mmCIF file of C-alpha atoms in Angstrom:
data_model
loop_
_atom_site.group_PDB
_atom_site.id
_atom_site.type_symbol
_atom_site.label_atom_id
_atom_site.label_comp_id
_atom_site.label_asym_id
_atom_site.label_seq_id
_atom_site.Cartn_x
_atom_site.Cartn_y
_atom_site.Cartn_z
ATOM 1 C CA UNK B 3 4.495 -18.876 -31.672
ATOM 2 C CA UNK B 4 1.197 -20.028 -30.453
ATOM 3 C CA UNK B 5 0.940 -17.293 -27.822
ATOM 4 C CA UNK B 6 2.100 -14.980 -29.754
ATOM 5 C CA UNK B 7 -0.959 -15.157 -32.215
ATOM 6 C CA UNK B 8 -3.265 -15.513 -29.432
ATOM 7 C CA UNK B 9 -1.852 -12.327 -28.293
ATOM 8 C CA UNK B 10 -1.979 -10.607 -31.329
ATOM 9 C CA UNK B 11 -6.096 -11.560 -31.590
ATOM 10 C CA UNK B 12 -6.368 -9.297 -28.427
ATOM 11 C CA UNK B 13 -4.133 -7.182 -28.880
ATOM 12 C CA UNK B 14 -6.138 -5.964 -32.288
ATOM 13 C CA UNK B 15 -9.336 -6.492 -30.794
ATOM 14 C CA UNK B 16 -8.665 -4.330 -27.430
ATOM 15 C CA UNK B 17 -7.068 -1.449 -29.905
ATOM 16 C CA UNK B 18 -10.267 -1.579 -31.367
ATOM 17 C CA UNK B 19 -12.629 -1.632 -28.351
ATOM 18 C CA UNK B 20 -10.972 0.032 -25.479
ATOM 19 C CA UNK B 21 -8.713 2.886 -27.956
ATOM 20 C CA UNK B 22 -5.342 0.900 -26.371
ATOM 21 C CA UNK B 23 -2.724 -0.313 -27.982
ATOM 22 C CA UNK B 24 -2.500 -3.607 -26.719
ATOM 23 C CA UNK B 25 0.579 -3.172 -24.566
ATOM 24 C CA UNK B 26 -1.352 -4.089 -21.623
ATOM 25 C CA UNK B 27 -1.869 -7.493 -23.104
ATOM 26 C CA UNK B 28 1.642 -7.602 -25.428
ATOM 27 C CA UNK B 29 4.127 -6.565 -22.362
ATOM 28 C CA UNK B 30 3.356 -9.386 -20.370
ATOM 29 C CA UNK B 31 2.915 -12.215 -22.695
ATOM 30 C CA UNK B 32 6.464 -11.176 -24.278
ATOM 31 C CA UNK B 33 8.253 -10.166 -21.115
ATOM 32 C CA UNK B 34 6.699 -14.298 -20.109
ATOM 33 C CA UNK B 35 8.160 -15.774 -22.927
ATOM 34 C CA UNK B 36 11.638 -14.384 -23.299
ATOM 35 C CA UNK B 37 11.863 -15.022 -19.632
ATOM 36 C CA UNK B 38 11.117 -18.998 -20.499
ATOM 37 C CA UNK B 39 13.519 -18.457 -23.178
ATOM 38 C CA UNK B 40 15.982 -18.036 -20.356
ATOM 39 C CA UNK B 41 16.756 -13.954 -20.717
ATOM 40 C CA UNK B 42 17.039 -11.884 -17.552
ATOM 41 C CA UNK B 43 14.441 -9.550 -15.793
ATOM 42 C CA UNK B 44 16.949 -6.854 -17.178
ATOM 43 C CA UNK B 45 16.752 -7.617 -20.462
ATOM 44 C CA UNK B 46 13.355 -9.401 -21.104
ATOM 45 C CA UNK B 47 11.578 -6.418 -19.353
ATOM 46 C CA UNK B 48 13.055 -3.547 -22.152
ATOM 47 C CA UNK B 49 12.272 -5.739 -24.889
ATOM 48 C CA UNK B 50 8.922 -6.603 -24.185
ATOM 49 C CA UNK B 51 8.253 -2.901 -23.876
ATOM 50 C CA UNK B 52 10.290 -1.957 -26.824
ATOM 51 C CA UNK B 53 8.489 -4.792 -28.880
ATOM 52 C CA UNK B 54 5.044 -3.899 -27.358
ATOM 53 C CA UNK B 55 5.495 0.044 -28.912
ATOM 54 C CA UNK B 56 6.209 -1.749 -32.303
ATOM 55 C CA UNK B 57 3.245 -3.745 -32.758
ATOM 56 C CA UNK B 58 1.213 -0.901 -31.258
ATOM 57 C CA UNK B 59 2.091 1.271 -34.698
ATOM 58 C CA UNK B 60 0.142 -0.947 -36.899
ATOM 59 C CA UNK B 61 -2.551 -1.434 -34.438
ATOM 60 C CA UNK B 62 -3.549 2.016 -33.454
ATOM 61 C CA UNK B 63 -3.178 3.251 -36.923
ATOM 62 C CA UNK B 64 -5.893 0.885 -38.107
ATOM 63 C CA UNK B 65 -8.110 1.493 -34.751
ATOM 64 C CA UNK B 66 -7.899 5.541 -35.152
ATOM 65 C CA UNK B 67 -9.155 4.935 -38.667
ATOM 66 C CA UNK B 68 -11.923 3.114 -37.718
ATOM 67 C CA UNK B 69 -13.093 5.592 -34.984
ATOM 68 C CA UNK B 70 -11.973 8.619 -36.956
ATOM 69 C CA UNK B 71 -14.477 7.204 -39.901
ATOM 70 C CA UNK B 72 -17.019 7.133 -37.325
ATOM 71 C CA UNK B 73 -16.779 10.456 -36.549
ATOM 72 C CA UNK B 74 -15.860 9.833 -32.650
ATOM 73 C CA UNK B 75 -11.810 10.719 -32.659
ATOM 74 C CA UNK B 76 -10.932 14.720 -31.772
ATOM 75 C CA UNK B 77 -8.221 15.487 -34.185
ATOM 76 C CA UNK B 78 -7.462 19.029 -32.267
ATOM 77 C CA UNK B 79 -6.602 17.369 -28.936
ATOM 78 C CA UNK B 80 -4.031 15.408 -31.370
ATOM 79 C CA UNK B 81 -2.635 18.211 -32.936
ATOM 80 C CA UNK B 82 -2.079 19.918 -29.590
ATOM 81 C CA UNK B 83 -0.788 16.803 -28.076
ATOM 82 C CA UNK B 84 1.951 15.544 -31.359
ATOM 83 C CA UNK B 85 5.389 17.647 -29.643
ATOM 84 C CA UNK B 86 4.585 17.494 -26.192
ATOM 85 C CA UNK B 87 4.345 13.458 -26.520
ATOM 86 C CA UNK B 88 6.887 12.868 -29.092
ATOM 87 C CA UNK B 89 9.543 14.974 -26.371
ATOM 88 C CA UNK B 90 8.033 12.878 -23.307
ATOM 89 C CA UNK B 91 8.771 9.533 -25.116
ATOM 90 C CA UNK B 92 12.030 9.904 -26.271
ATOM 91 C CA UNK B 93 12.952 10.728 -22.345
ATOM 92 C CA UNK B 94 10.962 8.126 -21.513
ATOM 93 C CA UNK B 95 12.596 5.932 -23.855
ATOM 94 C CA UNK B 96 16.128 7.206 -22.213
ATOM 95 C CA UNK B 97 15.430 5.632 -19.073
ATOM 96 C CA UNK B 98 14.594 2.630 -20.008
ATOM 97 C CA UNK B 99 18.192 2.111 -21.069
ATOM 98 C CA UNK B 100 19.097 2.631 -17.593
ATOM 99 C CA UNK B 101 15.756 1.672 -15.149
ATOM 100 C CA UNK B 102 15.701 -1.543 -13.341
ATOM 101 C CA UNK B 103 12.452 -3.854 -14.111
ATOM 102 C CA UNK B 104 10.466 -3.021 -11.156
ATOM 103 C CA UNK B 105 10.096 0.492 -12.470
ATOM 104 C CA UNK B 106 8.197 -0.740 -15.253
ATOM 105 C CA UNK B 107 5.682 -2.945 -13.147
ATOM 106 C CA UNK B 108 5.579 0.151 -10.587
ATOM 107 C CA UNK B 109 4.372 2.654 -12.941
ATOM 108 C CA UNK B 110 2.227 0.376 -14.831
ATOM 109 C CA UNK B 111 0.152 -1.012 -11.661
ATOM 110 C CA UNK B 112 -0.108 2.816 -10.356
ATOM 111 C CA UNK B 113 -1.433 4.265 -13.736
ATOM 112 C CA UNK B 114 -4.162 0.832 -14.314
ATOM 113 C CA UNK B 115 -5.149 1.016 -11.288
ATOM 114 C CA UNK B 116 -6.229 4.575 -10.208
ATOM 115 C CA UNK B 117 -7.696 4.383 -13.796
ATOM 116 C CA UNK B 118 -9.591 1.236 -12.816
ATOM 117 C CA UNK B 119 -11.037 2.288 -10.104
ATOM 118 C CA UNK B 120 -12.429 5.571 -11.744
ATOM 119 C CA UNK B 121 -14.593 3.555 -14.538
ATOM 120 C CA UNK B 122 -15.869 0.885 -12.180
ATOM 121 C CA UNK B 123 -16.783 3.666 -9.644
ATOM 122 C CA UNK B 124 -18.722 5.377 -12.306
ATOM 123 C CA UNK B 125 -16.517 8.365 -12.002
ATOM 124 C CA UNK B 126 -18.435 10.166 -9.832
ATOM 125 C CA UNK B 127 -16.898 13.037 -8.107
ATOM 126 C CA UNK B 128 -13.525 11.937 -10.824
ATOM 127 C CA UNK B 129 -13.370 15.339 -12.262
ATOM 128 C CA UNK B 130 -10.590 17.828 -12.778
ATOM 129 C CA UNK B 131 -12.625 20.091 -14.702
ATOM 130 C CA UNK B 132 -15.472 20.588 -17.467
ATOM 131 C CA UNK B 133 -13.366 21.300 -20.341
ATOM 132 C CA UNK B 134 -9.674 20.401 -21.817
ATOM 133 C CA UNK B 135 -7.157 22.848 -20.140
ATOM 134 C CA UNK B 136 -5.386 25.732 -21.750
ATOM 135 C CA UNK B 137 -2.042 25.593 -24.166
ATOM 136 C CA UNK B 138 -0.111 24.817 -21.493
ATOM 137 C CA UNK B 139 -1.607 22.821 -19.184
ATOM 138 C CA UNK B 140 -2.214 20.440 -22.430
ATOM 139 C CA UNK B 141 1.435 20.813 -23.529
ATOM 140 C CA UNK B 142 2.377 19.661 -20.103
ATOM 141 C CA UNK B 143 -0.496 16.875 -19.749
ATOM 142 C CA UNK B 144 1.091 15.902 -23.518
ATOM 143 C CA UNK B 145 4.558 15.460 -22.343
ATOM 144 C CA UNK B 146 3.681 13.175 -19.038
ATOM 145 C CA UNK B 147 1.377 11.143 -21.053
ATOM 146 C CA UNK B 148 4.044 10.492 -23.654
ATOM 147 C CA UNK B 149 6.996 9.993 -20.906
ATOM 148 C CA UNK B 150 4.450 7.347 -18.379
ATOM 149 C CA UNK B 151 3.490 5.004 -21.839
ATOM 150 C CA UNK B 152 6.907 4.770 -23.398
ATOM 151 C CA UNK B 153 8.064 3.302 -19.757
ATOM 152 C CA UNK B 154 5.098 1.131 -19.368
ATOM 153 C CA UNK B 155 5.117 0.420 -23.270
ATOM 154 C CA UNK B 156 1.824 0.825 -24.104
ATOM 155 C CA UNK B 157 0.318 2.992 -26.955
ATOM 156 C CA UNK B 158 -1.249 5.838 -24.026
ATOM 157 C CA UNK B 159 -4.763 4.572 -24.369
ATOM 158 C CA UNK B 160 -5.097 3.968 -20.588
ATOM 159 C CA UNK B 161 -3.202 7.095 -19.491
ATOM 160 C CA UNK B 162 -5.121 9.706 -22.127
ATOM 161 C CA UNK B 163 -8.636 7.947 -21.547
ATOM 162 C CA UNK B 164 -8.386 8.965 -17.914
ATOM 163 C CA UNK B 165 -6.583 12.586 -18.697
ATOM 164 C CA UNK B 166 -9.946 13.775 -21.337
ATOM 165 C CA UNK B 167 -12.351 11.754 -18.853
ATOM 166 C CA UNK B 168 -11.333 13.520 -16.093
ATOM 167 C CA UNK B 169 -11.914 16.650 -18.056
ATOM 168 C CA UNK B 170 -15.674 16.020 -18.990
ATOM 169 C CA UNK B 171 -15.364 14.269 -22.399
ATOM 170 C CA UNK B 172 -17.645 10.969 -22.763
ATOM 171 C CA UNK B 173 -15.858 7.697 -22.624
ATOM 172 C CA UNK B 174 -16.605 6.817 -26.574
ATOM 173 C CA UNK B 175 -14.992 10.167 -27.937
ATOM 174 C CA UNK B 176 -12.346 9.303 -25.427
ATOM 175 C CA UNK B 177 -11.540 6.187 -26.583
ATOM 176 C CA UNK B 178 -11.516 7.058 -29.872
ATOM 177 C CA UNK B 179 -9.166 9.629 -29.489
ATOM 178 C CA UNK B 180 -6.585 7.408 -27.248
ATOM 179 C CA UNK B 181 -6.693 5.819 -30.656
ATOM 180 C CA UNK B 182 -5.055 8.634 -31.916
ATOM 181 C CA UNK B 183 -2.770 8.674 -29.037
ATOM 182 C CA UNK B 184 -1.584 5.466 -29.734
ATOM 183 C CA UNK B 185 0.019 6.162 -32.861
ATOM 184 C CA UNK B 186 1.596 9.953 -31.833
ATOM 185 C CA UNK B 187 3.305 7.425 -28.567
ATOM 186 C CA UNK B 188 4.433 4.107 -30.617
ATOM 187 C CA UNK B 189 5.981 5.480 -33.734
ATOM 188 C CA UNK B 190 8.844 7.508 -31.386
ATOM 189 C CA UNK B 191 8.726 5.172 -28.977
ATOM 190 C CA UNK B 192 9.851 2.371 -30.983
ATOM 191 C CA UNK B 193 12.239 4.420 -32.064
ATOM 192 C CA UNK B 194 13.287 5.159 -28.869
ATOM 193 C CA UNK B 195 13.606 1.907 -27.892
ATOM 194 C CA UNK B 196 15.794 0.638 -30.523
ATOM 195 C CA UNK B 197 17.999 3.215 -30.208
ATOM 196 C CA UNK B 198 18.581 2.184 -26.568
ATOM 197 C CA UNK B 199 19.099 -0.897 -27.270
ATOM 198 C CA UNK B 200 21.975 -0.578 -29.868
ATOM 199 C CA UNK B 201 25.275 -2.233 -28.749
ATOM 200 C CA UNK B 202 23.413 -3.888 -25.546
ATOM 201 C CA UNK B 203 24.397 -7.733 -24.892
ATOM 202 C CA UNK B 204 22.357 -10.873 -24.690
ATOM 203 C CA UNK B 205 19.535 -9.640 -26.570
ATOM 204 C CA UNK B 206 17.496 -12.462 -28.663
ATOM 205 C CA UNK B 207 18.857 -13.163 -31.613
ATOM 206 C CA UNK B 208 16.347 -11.057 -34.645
ATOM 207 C CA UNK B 209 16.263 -8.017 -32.239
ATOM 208 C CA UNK B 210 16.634 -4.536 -33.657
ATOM 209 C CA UNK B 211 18.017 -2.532 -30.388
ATOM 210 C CA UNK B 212 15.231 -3.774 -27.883
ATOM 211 C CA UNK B 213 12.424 -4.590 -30.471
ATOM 212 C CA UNK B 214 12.304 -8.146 -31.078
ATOM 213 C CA UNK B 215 11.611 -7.958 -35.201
ATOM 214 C CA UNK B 216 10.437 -12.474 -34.330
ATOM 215 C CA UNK B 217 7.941 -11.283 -31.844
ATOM 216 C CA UNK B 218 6.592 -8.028 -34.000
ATOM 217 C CA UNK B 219 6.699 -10.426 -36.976
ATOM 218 C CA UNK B 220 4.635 -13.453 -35.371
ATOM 219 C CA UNK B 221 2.321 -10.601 -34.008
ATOM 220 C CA UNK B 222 0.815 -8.340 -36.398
ATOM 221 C CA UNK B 223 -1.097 -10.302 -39.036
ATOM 222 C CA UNK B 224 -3.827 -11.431 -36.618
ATOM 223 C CA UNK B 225 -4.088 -8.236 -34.270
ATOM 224 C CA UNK B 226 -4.950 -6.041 -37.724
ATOM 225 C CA UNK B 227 -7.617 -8.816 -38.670
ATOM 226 C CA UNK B 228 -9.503 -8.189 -34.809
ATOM 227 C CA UNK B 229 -8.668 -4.602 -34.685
ATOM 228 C CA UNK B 230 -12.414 -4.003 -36.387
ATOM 229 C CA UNK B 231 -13.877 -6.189 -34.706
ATOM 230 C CA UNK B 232 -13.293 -4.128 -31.538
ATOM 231 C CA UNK B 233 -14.104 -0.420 -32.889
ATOM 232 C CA UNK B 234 -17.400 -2.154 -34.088
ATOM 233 C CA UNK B 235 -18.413 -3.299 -30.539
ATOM 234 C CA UNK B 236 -16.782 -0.086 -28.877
ATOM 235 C CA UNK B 237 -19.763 1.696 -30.875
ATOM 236 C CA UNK B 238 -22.317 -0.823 -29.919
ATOM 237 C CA UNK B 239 -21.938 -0.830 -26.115
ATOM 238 C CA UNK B 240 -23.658 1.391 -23.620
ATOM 239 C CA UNK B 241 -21.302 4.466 -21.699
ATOM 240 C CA UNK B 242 -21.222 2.150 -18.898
ATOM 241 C CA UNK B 243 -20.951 -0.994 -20.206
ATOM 242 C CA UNK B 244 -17.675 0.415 -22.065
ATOM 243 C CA UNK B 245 -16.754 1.821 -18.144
ATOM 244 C CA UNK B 246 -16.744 -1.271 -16.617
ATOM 245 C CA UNK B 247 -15.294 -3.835 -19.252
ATOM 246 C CA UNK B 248 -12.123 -1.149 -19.792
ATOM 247 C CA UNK B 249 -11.806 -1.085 -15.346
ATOM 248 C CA UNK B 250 -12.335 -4.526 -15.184
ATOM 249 C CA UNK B 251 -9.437 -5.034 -18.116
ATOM 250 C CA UNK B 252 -7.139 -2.847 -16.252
ATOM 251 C CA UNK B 253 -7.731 -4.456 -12.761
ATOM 252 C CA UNK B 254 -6.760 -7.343 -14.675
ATOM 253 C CA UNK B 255 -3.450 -6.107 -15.782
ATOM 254 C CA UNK B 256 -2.404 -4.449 -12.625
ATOM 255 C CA UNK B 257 -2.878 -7.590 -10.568
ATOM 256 C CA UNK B 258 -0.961 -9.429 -12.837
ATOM 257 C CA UNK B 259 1.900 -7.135 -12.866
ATOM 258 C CA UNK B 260 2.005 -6.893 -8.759
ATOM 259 C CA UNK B 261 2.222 -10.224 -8.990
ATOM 260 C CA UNK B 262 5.380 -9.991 -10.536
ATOM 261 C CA UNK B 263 6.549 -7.201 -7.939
ATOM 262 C CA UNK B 264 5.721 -9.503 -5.142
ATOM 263 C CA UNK B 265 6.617 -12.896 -6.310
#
């Protein structure tokens, strides 16, 4: 219970700061514990994902309001983006039922990583173009986005902050609207994830399909008492300040989770 509140403090306060949902922070502290609870890589690794995507819906809603009141979230880039990432989470969601746990880790190291390394480089020379794509190249940008977070479990902060960086918009605005992001991914994704996880075996007891309602429970109350705390210093910090704490936090995250690949 006691790690569970501690990750729910940063899983608030890095919604709030860095535009993520927190998954990068929730997925491994719950895939740890059920694992010392004795459940299987198989099963411990779709329900901390599944569980991750349910505590990111209260989270990013809060965070998008905060940045959104600031005036820093893009709403269009949203509205383009809600079909495209609802259809890429529900497959995403489908093959979780059936993908083994290093395909989690995999896609999550890949994705925090090349991400990393772009903010602490400065991103210079990290540019696909000047300007968001047309219709379709967003639909299609939308729809990988959606499918990459609901397999890593995260709310898409990490994957849509490098997508609008690499296409000229500043880090705050980007951040912000990863906010956004968060919510469109976590709501079906959830979802998603329960639905894969009806009629499965040897799943904690309180678990809704793979979304562990104890976990989500002991979660929430402190990560919407930090989320504020984050947006608040997100709009303090310098461009590259904000660069190289978010790199750092995803270097973090991917070492941890090759760990796990490794051990």
């Amino acid at each position: 219970i006691a790690s569970l509140v501690a990750a729910g403090i940063a899983i608030g306060f890095l919604a709030g700061l860095f535009g993520v949902g927190g998954g990068a922070i929730s997925v491994p502290v719950f895939f740890e514990i059920f694992g010392a609870l004795g459940y299987p890589p198989q099963t411990a690794m779709p329900i901390a994902v599944g569980t991750s995507l349910a505590v990111i819906v209260p989270t990013s809603i809060a965070s998008a309001r905060g940045h959104y009141q600031k005036g820093t979230l893009n709403v269009e880039v949203l509205r383009a983006w809600v079909v495209p990432i609802l259809l890429g989470v529900l497959l995403g969601a489908g093959i979780a039922r059936f993908a083994a746990p290093v395909v989690f880790q995999a896609v999550f190291v890949v994705v925090a990583v090349i991400n990393a390394t772009k903010l602490l480089t400065g991103g210079k020379g990290w540019r696909l173009g000047e300007s968001l794509p047309g219709p379709f190249g967003m639909r299609l940008s939308g729809m990988v986005i959606g499918l990459v977070s609901a397999i890593m479990g995260i709310g898409g902060g990490a994957v849509s902050n490098l997508f609008l960086t690499l296409h000229g918009m500043p880090i705050l605005q980007a951040v912000s609207t990863s906010a956004g992001v968060g919510v469109l991914i976590a709501i079906p994704g959830t979802i998603g994830y329960v639905l894969a996880g009806l009629g499965q075996g040897d799943l904690p007891p309180g678990s809704l399909g793979f979304v562990s309602l104890a976990a989500f429970a002991a979660t929430i109350p402190a990560s919407l008492l930090t989320t504020r705390f984050g947006v608040a210093l997100a709009h303090r910090m310098s461009r590259r300040s904000l660069e190289v704490a978010f790199g750092s936090f995803l270097m973090l995250v991917a070492g941890r989770f090759l760990w796990a690949i490794l051990a």
